[in-house]
PDB file of C-alpha atoms in Angstrom:
ATOM      1  CA  MET A   1     -28.831  10.839  11.818  1.00 90.00           C
ATOM      2  CA  ALA A   2     -27.696   7.336  12.739  1.00 94.00           C
ATOM      3  CA  ARG A   3     -25.739   6.254  15.792  1.00 96.00           C
ATOM      4  CA  ILE A   4     -22.805   4.309  14.345  1.00 97.00           C
ATOM      5  CA  ALA A   5     -19.983   2.440  16.078  1.00 97.00           C
ATOM      6  CA  VAL A   6     -16.938   1.563  13.944  1.00 97.00           C
ATOM      7  CA  ILE A   7     -14.716  -1.270  15.141  1.00 96.00           C
ATOM      8  CA  GLY A   8     -11.232  -0.908  13.668  1.00 94.00           C
ATOM      9  CA  ALA A   9     -11.521   2.861  13.402  1.00 93.00           C
ATOM     10  CA  ASN A  10      -7.736   3.316  13.440  1.00 91.00           C
ATOM     11  CA  GLY A  11      -7.294   1.383  10.189  1.00 91.00           C
ATOM     12  CA  THR A  12      -7.221   2.790   6.678  1.00 93.00           C
ATOM     13  CA  ILE A  13     -10.785   1.813   5.793  1.00 95.00           C
ATOM     14  CA  GLY A  14     -12.195   2.248   9.284  1.00 94.00           C
ATOM     15  CA  SER A  15     -10.882   5.796   9.568  1.00 94.00           C
ATOM     16  CA  ALA A  16     -12.309   6.650   6.139  1.00 96.00           C
ATOM     17  CA  VAL A  17     -15.722   5.330   7.196  1.00 97.00           C
ATOM     18  CA  VAL A  18     -15.583   7.399  10.380  1.00 96.00           C
ATOM     19  CA  GLU A  19     -14.672  10.511   8.396  1.00 95.00           C
ATOM     20  CA  GLU A  20     -17.400   9.977   5.796  1.00 97.00           C
ATOM     21  CA  ALA A  21     -20.129   9.208   8.327  1.00 96.00           C
ATOM     22  CA  ALA A  22     -19.180  12.110  10.613  1.00 96.00           C
ATOM     23  CA  ALA A  23     -19.104  14.528   7.672  1.00 95.00           C
ATOM     24  CA  ARG A  24     -22.717  13.576   6.936  1.00 96.00           C
ATOM     25  CA  GLY A  25     -23.784  14.376  10.483  1.00 95.00           C
ATOM     26  CA  HIS A  26     -24.010  10.879  11.921  1.00 96.00           C
ATOM     27  CA  GLU A  27     -23.066  10.256  15.538  1.00 96.00           C
ATOM     28  CA  VAL A  28     -19.941   8.131  15.234  1.00 96.00           C
ATOM     29  CA  THR A  29     -18.111   6.217  17.951  1.00 96.00           C
ATOM     30  CA  ALA A  30     -14.640   4.868  17.209  1.00 95.00           C
ATOM     31  CA  VAL A  31     -13.967   1.469  18.773  1.00 95.00           C
ATOM     32  CA  VAL A  32     -10.242   0.759  19.084  1.00 93.00           C
ATOM     33  CA  ARG A  33      -7.971  -1.359  21.245  1.00 88.00           C
ATOM     34  CA  ASP A  34      -6.013   1.663  22.504  1.00 89.00           C
ATOM     35  CA  PRO A  35      -8.103   4.852  22.775  1.00 89.00           C
ATOM     36  CA  ASP A  36      -5.030   6.879  23.750  1.00 87.00           C
ATOM     37  CA  ARG A  37      -3.637   6.376  20.236  1.00 87.00           C
ATOM     38  CA  TYR A  38      -6.812   7.413  18.404  1.00 87.00           C
ATOM     39  CA  ARG A  39      -6.510  10.661  16.459  1.00 84.00           C
ATOM     40  CA  GLY A  40      -9.542  10.454  14.201  1.00 82.00           C
ATOM     41  CA  GLY A  41     -12.719  12.482  13.879  1.00 81.00           C
ATOM     42  CA  ALA A  42     -15.224  10.369  15.782  1.00 80.00           C
ATOM     43  CA  ALA A  43     -17.492  12.077  18.302  1.00 81.00           C
ATOM     44  CA  SER A  44     -16.459   9.579  20.974  1.00 92.00           C
ATOM     45  CA  VAL A  45     -13.939   6.773  21.453  1.00 94.00           C
ATOM     46  CA  GLU A  46     -14.342   3.453  23.256  1.00 94.00           C
ATOM     47  CA  ARG A  47     -11.974   0.611  23.987  1.00 94.00           C
ATOM     48  CA  GLY A  48     -13.065  -2.714  22.513  1.00 93.00           C
ATOM     49  CA  ASP A  49     -11.791  -6.090  21.314  1.00 94.00           C
ATOM     50  CA  VAL A  50     -13.680  -7.547  18.357  1.00 95.00           C
ATOM     51  CA  LEU A  51     -12.848 -11.078  19.529  1.00 96.00           C
ATOM     52  CA  GLU A  52     -14.666 -10.542  22.830  1.00 96.00           C
ATOM     53  CA  PRO A  53     -18.459 -10.904  22.366  1.00 97.00           C
ATOM     54  CA  ALA A  54     -19.059  -8.991  25.599  1.00 96.00           C
ATOM     55  CA  ASP A  55     -17.105  -6.034  24.207  1.00 95.00           C
ATOM     56  CA  VAL A  56     -19.077  -6.248  20.961  1.00 96.00           C
ATOM     57  CA  ALA A  57     -22.354  -6.176  22.889  1.00 96.00           C
ATOM     58  CA  ARG A  58     -21.226  -3.249  25.023  1.00 95.00           C
ATOM     59  CA  VAL A  59     -20.146  -0.996  22.157  1.00 96.00           C
ATOM     60  CA  ALA A  60     -23.152  -1.995  20.009  1.00 96.00           C
ATOM     61  CA  ALA A  61     -25.779  -1.342  22.661  1.00 95.00           C
ATOM     62  CA  GLY A  62     -27.865   1.712  21.830  1.00 93.00           C
ATOM     63  CA  ARG A  63     -26.409   2.068  18.333  1.00 96.00           C
ATOM     64  CA  ASP A  64     -28.242   1.805  15.038  1.00 96.00           C
ATOM     65  CA  VAL A  65     -25.332   0.333  13.076  1.00 98.00           C
ATOM     66  CA  LEU A  66     -22.147  -1.501  13.974  1.00 98.00           C
ATOM     67  CA  VAL A  67     -19.409  -1.372  11.329  1.00 98.00           C
ATOM     68  CA  SER A  68     -16.603  -3.921  11.419  1.00 97.00           C
ATOM     69  CA  ALA A  69     -13.513  -2.679   9.597  1.00 96.00           C
ATOM     70  CA  VAL A  70     -10.979  -4.938  11.295  1.00 94.00           C
ATOM     71  CA  GLY A  71      -7.947  -6.309   9.476  1.00 88.00           C
ATOM     72  CA  GLY A  72      -5.282  -8.791  10.421  1.00 79.00           C
ATOM     73  CA  GLY A  73      -2.245  -7.273   8.732  1.00 79.00           C
ATOM     74  CA  ASP A  74      -0.598 -10.237   7.009  1.00 83.00           C
ATOM     75  CA  GLY A  75      -2.079 -13.518   5.782  1.00 85.00           C
ATOM     76  CA  PRO A  76      -1.760 -15.506   9.031  1.00 86.00           C
ATOM     77  CA  GLY A  77      -3.091 -12.497  10.912  1.00 88.00           C
ATOM     78  CA  HIS A  78      -6.210 -12.422   8.765  1.00 91.00           C
ATOM     79  CA  LEU A  79      -6.750 -16.167   9.181  1.00 90.00           C
ATOM     80  CA  ALA A  80      -6.540 -15.726  12.945  1.00 89.00           C
ATOM     81  CA  LEU A  81      -8.880 -12.731  13.034  1.00 92.00           C
ATOM     82  CA  ILE A  82     -11.452 -12.321  10.267  1.00 94.00           C
ATOM     83  CA  GLU A  83     -13.661 -15.418  10.587  1.00 95.00           C
ATOM     84  CA  PRO A  84     -13.353 -15.580  14.393  1.00 96.00           C
ATOM     85  CA  ALA A  85     -14.295 -11.880  14.488  1.00 96.00           C
ATOM     86  CA  ALA A  86     -17.431 -12.611  12.438  1.00 97.00           C
ATOM     87  CA  ARG A  87     -18.495 -15.234  14.971  1.00 97.00           C
ATOM     88  CA  SER A  88     -17.749 -12.915  17.890  1.00 97.00           C
ATOM     89  CA  LEU A  89     -19.668 -10.061  16.287  1.00 98.00           C
ATOM     90  CA  VAL A  90     -22.733 -12.220  15.760  1.00 97.00           C
ATOM     91  CA  GLU A  91     -22.543 -13.716  19.263  1.00 97.00           C
ATOM     92  CA  GLY A  92     -22.251 -10.270  20.812  1.00 97.00           C
ATOM     93  CA  LEU A  93     -25.148  -8.879  18.802  1.00 97.00           C
ATOM     94  CA  ARG A  94     -27.321 -11.893  19.585  1.00 96.00           C
ATOM     95  CA  SER A  95     -26.951 -11.115  23.284  1.00 95.00           C
ATOM     96  CA  LEU A  96     -28.756  -7.805  22.714  1.00 94.00           C
ATOM     97  CA  VAL A  97     -32.122  -9.488  22.586  1.00 81.00           C
ATOM     98  CA  GLY A  98     -34.530  -7.378  20.555  1.00 77.00           C
ATOM     99  CA  GLY A  99     -32.152  -4.449  20.337  1.00 86.00           C
ATOM    100  CA  ALA A 100     -29.242  -5.459  18.127  1.00 93.00           C
ATOM    101  CA  PRO A 101     -28.071  -2.872  15.600  1.00 96.00           C
ATOM    102  CA  ARG A 102     -27.457  -3.695  11.983  1.00 97.00           C
ATOM    103  CA  LEU A 103     -23.978  -5.064  11.186  1.00 98.00           C
ATOM    104  CA  VAL A 104     -22.032  -3.848   8.149  1.00 98.00           C
ATOM    105  CA  ALA A 105     -18.712  -5.625   7.649  1.00 98.00           C
ATOM    106  CA  VAL A 106     -15.783  -4.840   5.373  1.00 97.00           C
ATOM    107  CA  GLY A 107     -15.199  -7.886   3.181  1.00 97.00           C
ATOM    108  CA  GLY A 108     -12.674  -9.029   0.617  1.00 95.00           C
ATOM    109  CA  ALA A 109     -12.673  -9.377  -3.162  1.00 95.00           C
ATOM    110  CA  GLY A 110     -11.189 -12.881  -3.336  1.00 94.00           C
ATOM    111  CA  SER A 111     -14.512 -14.715  -3.391  1.00 95.00           C
ATOM    112  CA  LEU A 112     -15.993 -12.605  -6.189  1.00 97.00           C
ATOM    113  CA  GLU A 113     -16.538 -14.406  -9.488  1.00 95.00           C
ATOM    114  CA  THR A 114     -14.460 -13.574 -12.549  1.00 92.00           C
ATOM    115  CA  ALA A 115     -16.356 -16.161 -14.648  1.00 89.00           C
ATOM    116  CA  PRO A 116     -19.044 -18.732 -13.820  1.00 91.00           C
ATOM    117  CA  GLY A 117     -17.580 -20.945 -11.112  1.00 91.00           C
ATOM    118  CA  VAL A 118     -14.238 -19.100 -11.109  1.00 94.00           C
ATOM    119  CA  ARG A 119     -13.272 -16.695  -8.336  1.00 95.00           C
ATOM    120  CA  VAL A 120     -10.559 -14.096  -7.945  1.00 94.00           C
ATOM    121  CA  TRP A 121      -8.623 -16.434  -5.659  1.00 95.00           C
ATOM    122  CA  ASP A 122      -8.422 -18.980  -8.489  1.00 94.00           C
ATOM    123  CA  THR A 123      -6.129 -16.622 -10.424  1.00 93.00           C
ATOM    124  CA  PRO A 124      -2.844 -18.463 -11.116  1.00 93.00           C
ATOM    125  CA  GLY A 125       0.275 -17.207  -9.389  1.00 93.00           C
ATOM    126  CA  LEU A 126      -1.247 -15.405  -6.419  1.00 92.00           C
ATOM    127  CA  PRO A 127       1.188 -15.356  -3.467  1.00 94.00           C
ATOM    128  CA  GLU A 128       0.229 -17.514  -0.496  1.00 94.00           C
ATOM    129  CA  PRO A 129      -0.131 -14.562   1.934  1.00 93.00           C
ATOM    130  CA  ILE A 130      -2.623 -12.914  -0.454  1.00 93.00           C
ATOM    131  CA  LEU A 131      -4.543 -16.180  -0.778  1.00 94.00           C
ATOM    132  CA  GLN A 132      -4.681 -16.436   3.003  1.00 94.00           C
ATOM    133  CA  ILE A 133      -6.197 -12.953   3.252  1.00 93.00           C
ATOM    134  CA  MET A 134      -8.727 -13.761   0.523  1.00 94.00           C
ATOM    135  CA  HIS A 135      -9.781 -17.056   2.076  1.00 95.00           C
ATOM    136  CA  ALA A 136     -10.038 -15.502   5.536  1.00 95.00           C
ATOM    137  CA  HIS A 137     -12.647 -13.088   4.208  1.00 95.00           C
ATOM    138  CA  GLY A 138     -14.292 -15.891   2.253  1.00 96.00           C
ATOM    139  CA  GLU A 139     -14.656 -17.998   5.385  1.00 96.00           C
ATOM    140  CA  ALA A 140     -16.204 -15.060   7.245  1.00 97.00           C
ATOM    141  CA  LEU A 141     -18.687 -14.516   4.413  1.00 97.00           C
ATOM    142  CA  ASP A 142     -19.582 -18.204   4.430  1.00 97.00           C
ATOM    143  CA  TYR A 143     -20.326 -17.903   8.130  1.00 98.00           C
ATOM    144  CA  TYR A 144     -22.441 -14.758   7.749  1.00 98.00           C
ATOM    145  CA  ARG A 145     -24.516 -16.582   5.158  1.00 98.00           C
ATOM    146  CA  THR A 146     -25.579 -19.061   7.852  1.00 97.00           C
ATOM    147  CA  VAL A 147     -26.901 -16.199  10.015  1.00 97.00           C
ATOM    148  CA  SER A 148     -30.559 -15.248   9.663  1.00 95.00           C
ATOM    149  CA  ASP A 149     -31.337 -13.602  13.015  1.00 94.00           C
ATOM    150  CA  ILE A 150     -28.916 -10.649  12.672  1.00 95.00           C
ATOM    151  CA  ARG A 151     -29.250  -7.971  10.005  1.00 96.00           C
ATOM    152  CA  TRP A 152     -25.857  -8.165   8.330  1.00 98.00           C
ATOM    153  CA  THR A 153     -24.271  -6.807   5.157  1.00 98.00           C
ATOM    154  CA  VAL A 154     -20.788  -7.450   3.747  1.00 98.00           C
ATOM    155  CA  LEU A 155     -19.261  -4.942   1.305  1.00 98.00           C
ATOM    156  CA  SER A 156     -16.452  -6.348  -0.844  1.00 97.00           C
ATOM    157  CA  PRO A 157     -14.187  -3.803  -2.524  1.00 96.00           C
ATOM    158  CA  ALA A 158     -12.901  -3.987  -6.058  1.00 95.00           C
ATOM    159  CA  ALA A 159      -9.804  -6.125  -6.615  1.00 93.00           C
ATOM    160  CA  GLU A 160      -7.666  -3.018  -6.041  1.00 93.00           C
ATOM    161  CA  ILE A 161      -8.408  -0.532  -3.266  1.00 94.00           C
ATOM    162  CA  GLY A 162      -6.067   2.206  -2.202  1.00 93.00           C
ATOM    163  CA  PRO A 163      -5.510   5.918  -1.649  1.00 94.00           C
ATOM    164  CA  GLY A 164      -7.283   8.227  -4.045  1.00 93.00           C
ATOM    165  CA  GLU A 165      -9.772  11.017  -4.353  1.00 93.00           C
ATOM    166  CA  ARG A 166     -13.332  11.038  -3.122  1.00 95.00           C
ATOM    167  CA  THR A 167     -15.497  11.356  -6.223  1.00 93.00           C
ATOM    168  CA  GLY A 168     -18.723  10.182  -4.605  1.00 92.00           C
ATOM    169  CA  ARG A 169     -19.388   8.013  -7.652  1.00 91.00           C
ATOM    170  CA  TYR A 170     -19.195   4.231  -7.893  1.00 93.00           C
ATOM    171  CA  ARG A 171     -20.909   1.197  -9.368  1.00 93.00           C
ATOM    172  CA  THR A 172     -22.220  -1.766  -7.423  1.00 95.00           C
ATOM    173  CA  GLY A 173     -22.740  -5.438  -8.126  1.00 95.00           C
ATOM    174  CA  LEU A 174     -23.352  -8.654  -6.229  1.00 95.00           C
ATOM    175  CA  GLU A 175     -21.262 -11.762  -6.854  1.00 95.00           C
ATOM    176  CA  GLN A 176     -19.264 -10.755  -9.954  1.00 95.00           C
ATOM    177  CA  LEU A 177     -16.029  -8.774  -9.846  1.00 95.00           C
ATOM    178  CA  LEU A 178     -16.559  -5.405 -11.509  1.00 94.00           C
ATOM    179  CA  THR A 179     -13.863  -4.469 -14.041  1.00 84.00           C
ATOM    180  CA  ASP A 180     -13.232  -1.985 -16.823  1.00 74.00           C
ATOM    181  CA  GLY A 181     -12.647  -2.777 -20.485  1.00 68.00           C
ATOM    182  CA  GLU A 182      -8.993  -3.539 -19.766  1.00 72.00           C
ATOM    183  CA  GLY A 183      -9.835  -5.910 -16.941  1.00 75.00           C
ATOM    184  CA  ARG A 184      -8.863  -3.593 -14.083  1.00 83.00           C
ATOM    185  CA  SER A 185     -10.981  -3.452 -10.956  1.00 93.00           C
ATOM    186  CA  TRP A 186     -10.346  -0.430  -8.731  1.00 93.00           C
ATOM    187  CA  ILE A 187     -11.899   1.829  -6.090  1.00 94.00           C
ATOM    188  CA  SER A 188     -10.376   4.479  -3.849  1.00 95.00           C
ATOM    189  CA  VAL A 189     -10.671   4.099  -0.099  1.00 97.00           C
ATOM    190  CA  PRO A 190     -12.744   7.311   0.197  1.00 96.00           C
ATOM    191  CA  ASP A 191     -15.225   6.118  -2.443  1.00 96.00           C
ATOM    192  CA  TYR A 192     -15.456   2.713  -0.763  1.00 97.00           C
ATOM    193  CA  ALA A 193     -16.398   4.581   2.421  1.00 98.00           C
ATOM    194  CA  VAL A 194     -19.013   6.538   0.451  1.00 98.00           C
ATOM    195  CA  ALA A 195     -20.554   3.280  -0.760  1.00 97.00           C
ATOM    196  CA  LEU A 196     -20.591   1.837   2.747  1.00 98.00           C
ATOM    197  CA  VAL A 197     -22.203   4.892   4.352  1.00 98.00           C
ATOM    198  CA  ASP A 198     -24.713   5.101   1.489  1.00 98.00           C
ATOM    199  CA  GLU A 199     -25.703   1.527   2.344  1.00 98.00           C
ATOM    200  CA  ILE A 200     -26.137   2.543   5.985  1.00 97.00           C
ATOM    201  CA  GLU A 201     -28.406   5.420   4.991  1.00 97.00           C
ATOM    202  CA  GLN A 202     -30.368   3.526   2.332  1.00 96.00           C
ATOM    203  CA  PRO A 203     -30.220  -0.213   3.076  1.00 96.00           C
ATOM    204  CA  GLU A 204     -30.442  -2.336  -0.046  1.00 96.00           C
ATOM    205  CA  HIS A 205     -28.328  -5.377   0.847  1.00 97.00           C
ATOM    206  CA  ILE A 206     -29.465  -6.736   4.198  1.00 97.00           C
ATOM    207  CA  GLY A 207     -28.518 -10.389   4.489  1.00 97.00           C
ATOM    208  CA  GLU A 208     -26.184 -10.358   1.505  1.00 97.00           C
ATOM    209  CA  ARG A 209     -22.797  -9.363   0.134  1.00 98.00           C
ATOM    210  CA  PHE A 210     -22.352  -6.682  -2.500  1.00 97.00           C
ATOM    211  CA  THR A 211     -19.345  -5.083  -4.131  1.00 97.00           C
ATOM    212  CA  CYS A 212     -18.350  -1.667  -5.466  1.00 96.00           C
ATOM    213  CA  CYS A 213     -16.023  -0.322  -8.140  1.00 94.00           C
ATOM    214  CA  ALA A 214     -15.053   3.123  -9.417  1.00 91.00           C
ATOM    215  CA  SER A 215     -17.764   4.457 -11.702  1.00 81.00           C
ATOM    216  CA  GLY A 216     -15.407   5.083 -14.611  1.00 67.00           C
ATOM    217  CA  HIS A 217     -14.687   1.379 -15.025  1.00 41.00           C
ATOM    218  CA  VAL A 218     -17.262   0.000 -17.419  1.00 42.00           C
TER     219      VAL A 218
END
């Protein structure tokens, strides 16, 4: 059993991670800005602001894993939050000298390659708000890749992620977008959470980004 804190536990992905981890018997703490509004299944709830390194350090202390599932809503919101949050998370964890938990962060699909040297965000016609969200996650990933003293992992979803069933099956890759024979890349939120908690239980991607896709898409 791992002691896991999930920042952004009120969000769609964060709440799914809490549910999946708790169902497996892990000790899960939900970290949210307003604990009075939390209605999820975490064992405990704490107030915390991901942009405050002191808050990060406080909620991470004594845990085995810190999950960041924060989102900024629209494009400008992501630009204002995602990369600054990555820096705050690392700063907070660095203050826990010798006792920092592992960091697992929810990433984006925009920086995944669709061909050598071509990324999802190079797709013609993408709306500016979507590009802003993609590049916000890309900037955070670029920052994480400069960090060698914190055990971090970023999990990028497929190009499409949304409500769906929990099958418990998925495929993983590294830098290439995973698609099916028709070019569709999809994973349900519950199966994304399965992939993330599997990585917590059996670490295979420390210090790198990986991605996941529904297992039926080959």
